[in-house]
Amino acid sequence: QQQVKQSPQSLIVQKGGISIINCAYENTAFDYFPWYQQFPGKGPALLIAIRPDVSEKKEGRFTISFNKSAKQFSLHIMDSQPGDSATYFCAATTGKLIFGQGTTLQVKP
Amino acid sequence: ETGVTQTPRHLVMGMTNKKSLKCEQHLGHNAMYWYKQSAKKPLELMFVYNFKEQTENNSVPSRFSPECPNSSHLFLHLHTLQPEDSALYLCASSQAASYNSPLHFGNGTRLTVT
């Protein structure tokens, strides 16, 4: 299976809260998992990425948690800010990048 | 200019028209891509070019015809499109056509087929 299933489709969080977006995959050959962030009217941009040999990667307020046995990975945005409001795409690859359906995040002031 | 530039930003065309989308990257990358983005669907890879050579055609209908004259420029020629082809078309580039080489996207061309 080449799909990456992403949830939720949309998310509303209060400023200062934690935003959590989840992704699941079937293909155990996937070995690189990036997250892209897309603001309205802009193209996606790489936010953070992880390999399956680590369980967590943190960059500032953004953390990827990876559960290899469950074939799941998630993005946590700590202390969410209105400027984080965007669409987030998870992806997985072993050659061709397979994207999830996207999650639209709205952070309310 | 820096990054990946796409023109036009918006395009409305009839089903019998012929038009072209243009992409230019100023990053010195060797690989370029066309993606289709439709609402509530994953980004769909259409074509990949590596050092000007097409390395992937993801079963794209022949009404979409890519052209890559050099590593900095990529075109998507459109003809006899269907209304379901209306979408945001994104160009991207990367240093190499390898799986862990980050993609740098342009801001896309919003295409409406009437």
mmCIF file with all atom_site columns, C-alpha atoms in Angstrom, chain A residues 4 9 31-32 36 38 41-46 51 87 89 93-97 99-102, chain B residues 9 35 37 40-43 45 56 58 88 90 97-108:
data_model
loop_
_atom_site.group_PDB
_atom_site.id
_atom_site.type_symbol
_atom_site.label_atom_id
_atom_site.label_alt_id
_atom_site.label_comp_id
_atom_site.label_asym_id
_atom_site.label_entity_id
_atom_site.label_seq_id
_atom_site.pdbx_PDB_ins_code
_atom_site.Cartn_x
_atom_site.Cartn_y
_atom_site.Cartn_z
_atom_site.occupancy
_atom_site.B_iso_or_equiv
_atom_site.pdbx_formal_charge
_atom_site.auth_seq_id
_atom_site.auth_comp_id
_atom_site.auth_asym_id
_atom_site.auth_atom_id
_atom_site.pdbx_PDB_model_num
ATOM 1  C CA . VAL A 1 4   ? -0.392 7.802  3.733   1.00 0.00 ? 4   VAL A CA 1
ATOM 2  C CA . GLN A 1 9   ? -8.756 16.975 7.986   1.00 0.00 ? 9   GLN A CA 1
ATOM 3  C CA . ASP A 1 31  ? 12.344 5.275  5.260   1.00 0.00 ? 31  ASP A CA 1
ATOM 4  C CA . TYR A 1 32  ? 11.999 9.046  5.252   1.00 0.00 ? 32  TYR A CA 1
ATOM 5  C CA . TYR A 1 36  ? 5.438  20.244 4.698   1.00 0.00 ? 36  TYR A CA 1
ATOM 6  C CA . GLN A 1 38  ? 1.625  25.456 3.210   1.00 0.00 ? 38  GLN A CA 1
ATOM 7  C CA . GLY A 1 41  ? -1.464 31.381 -1.737  1.00 0.00 ? 41  GLY A CA 1
ATOM 8  C CA . LYS A 1 42  ? 1.959  29.792 -1.283  1.00 0.00 ? 42  LYS A CA 1
ATOM 9  C CA . GLY A 1 43  ? 3.545  26.506 -2.211  1.00 0.00 ? 43  GLY A CA 1
ATOM 10 C CA . PRO A 1 44  ? 4.365  23.906 0.447   1.00 0.00 ? 44  PRO A CA 1
ATOM 11 C CA . ALA A 1 45  ? 7.684  24.246 2.274   1.00 0.00 ? 45  ALA A CA 1
ATOM 12 C CA . LEU A 1 46  ? 9.623  21.602 4.170   1.00 0.00 ? 46  LEU A CA 1
ATOM 13 C CA . ARG A 1 51  ? 13.983 8.822  9.674   1.00 0.00 ? 51  ARG A CA 1
ATOM 14 C CA . THR A 1 87  ? -2.182 23.431 5.876   1.00 0.00 ? 87  THR A CA 1
ATOM 15 C CA . PHE A 1 89  ? 1.068  17.665 4.842   1.00 0.00 ? 89  PHE A CA 1
ATOM 16 C CA . THR A 1 93  ? 9.023  7.925  0.718   1.00 0.00 ? 93  THR A CA 1
ATOM 17 C CA . THR A 1 94  ? 11.362 5.221  -0.318  1.00 0.00 ? 94  THR A CA 1
ATOM 18 C CA . GLY A 1 95  ? 11.851 6.782  -3.724  1.00 0.00 ? 95  GLY A CA 1
ATOM 19 C CA . LYS A 1 96  ? 8.653  8.547  -4.691  1.00 0.00 ? 96  LYS A CA 1
ATOM 20 C CA . LEU A 1 97  ? 7.231  11.024 -2.177  1.00 0.00 ? 97  LEU A CA 1
ATOM 21 C CA . PHE A 1 99  ? 1.704  12.822 0.537   1.00 0.00 ? 99  PHE A CA 1
ATOM 22 C CA . GLY A 1 100 ? -1.155 12.662 3.006   1.00 0.00 ? 100 GLY A CA 1
ATOM 23 C CA . GLN A 1 101 ? -4.383 14.525 2.313   1.00 0.00 ? 101 GLN A CA 1
ATOM 24 C CA . GLY A 1 102 ? -3.424 17.544 4.413   1.00 0.00 ? 102 GLY A CA 1
ATOM 25 C CA . ARG B 2 9   ? -0.483 32.761 -11.107 1.00 0.00 ? 9   ARG B CA 1
ATOM 26 C CA . TYR B 2 35  ? 2.525  18.356 -8.994  1.00 0.00 ? 35  TYR B CA 1
ATOM 27 C CA . GLN B 2 37  ? -3.024 19.893 -5.984  1.00 0.00 ? 37  GLN B CA 1
ATOM 28 C CA . LYS B 2 40  ? -8.879 17.685 0.070   1.00 0.00 ? 40  LYS B CA 1
ATOM 29 C CA . LYS B 2 41  ? -6.648 15.312 -1.936  1.00 0.00 ? 41  LYS B CA 1
ATOM 30 C CA . PRO B 2 42  ? -2.977 14.448 -1.569  1.00 0.00 ? 42  PRO B CA 1
ATOM 31 C CA . LEU B 2 43  ? -0.537 16.226 -3.825  1.00 0.00 ? 43  LEU B CA 1
ATOM 32 C CA . LEU B 2 45  ? 3.126  13.836 -8.674  1.00 0.00 ? 45  LEU B CA 1
ATOM 33 C CA . GLU B 2 56  ? 8.942  9.805  -14.298 1.00 0.00 ? 56  GLU B CA 1
ATOM 34 C CA . ASN B 2 58  ? 2.935  9.232  -13.325 1.00 0.00 ? 58  ASN B CA 1
ATOM 35 C CA . LEU B 2 88  ? -3.498 24.243 -8.480  1.00 0.00 ? 88  LEU B CA 1
ATOM 36 C CA . LEU B 2 90  ? 2.765  23.302 -8.445  1.00 0.00 ? 90  LEU B CA 1
ATOM 37 C CA . ALA B 2 97  ? 16.036 13.504 -7.631  1.00 0.00 ? 97  ALA B CA 1
ATOM 38 C CA . SER B 2 98  ? 16.636 11.479 -4.496  1.00 0.00 ? 98  SER B CA 1
ATOM 39 C CA . TYR B 2 99  ? 14.023 10.700 -1.894  1.00 0.00 ? 99  TYR B CA 1
ATOM 40 C CA . ASN B 2 100 ? 15.539 12.750 0.916   1.00 0.00 ? 100 ASN B CA 1
ATOM 41 C CA . SER B 2 101 ? 16.384 15.828 -1.133  1.00 0.00 ? 101 SER B CA 1
ATOM 42 C CA . PRO B 2 102 ? 13.956 18.532 0.086   1.00 0.00 ? 102 PRO B CA 1
ATOM 43 C CA . LEU B 2 103 ? 11.485 19.877 -2.442  1.00 0.00 ? 103 LEU B CA 1
ATOM 44 C CA . HIS B 2 104 ? 11.302 23.625 -2.994  1.00 0.00 ? 104 HIS B CA 1
ATOM 45 C CA . PHE B 2 105 ? 7.889  24.578 -4.354  1.00 0.00 ? 105 PHE B CA 1
ATOM 46 C CA . GLY B 2 106 ? 6.728  27.562 -6.320  1.00 0.00 ? 106 GLY B CA 1
ATOM 47 C CA . ASN B 2 107 ? 3.465  29.301 -5.408  1.00 0.00 ? 107 ASN B CA 1
ATOM 48 C CA . GLY B 2 108 ? 1.572  27.505 -8.123  1.00 0.00 ? 108 GLY B CA 1
#
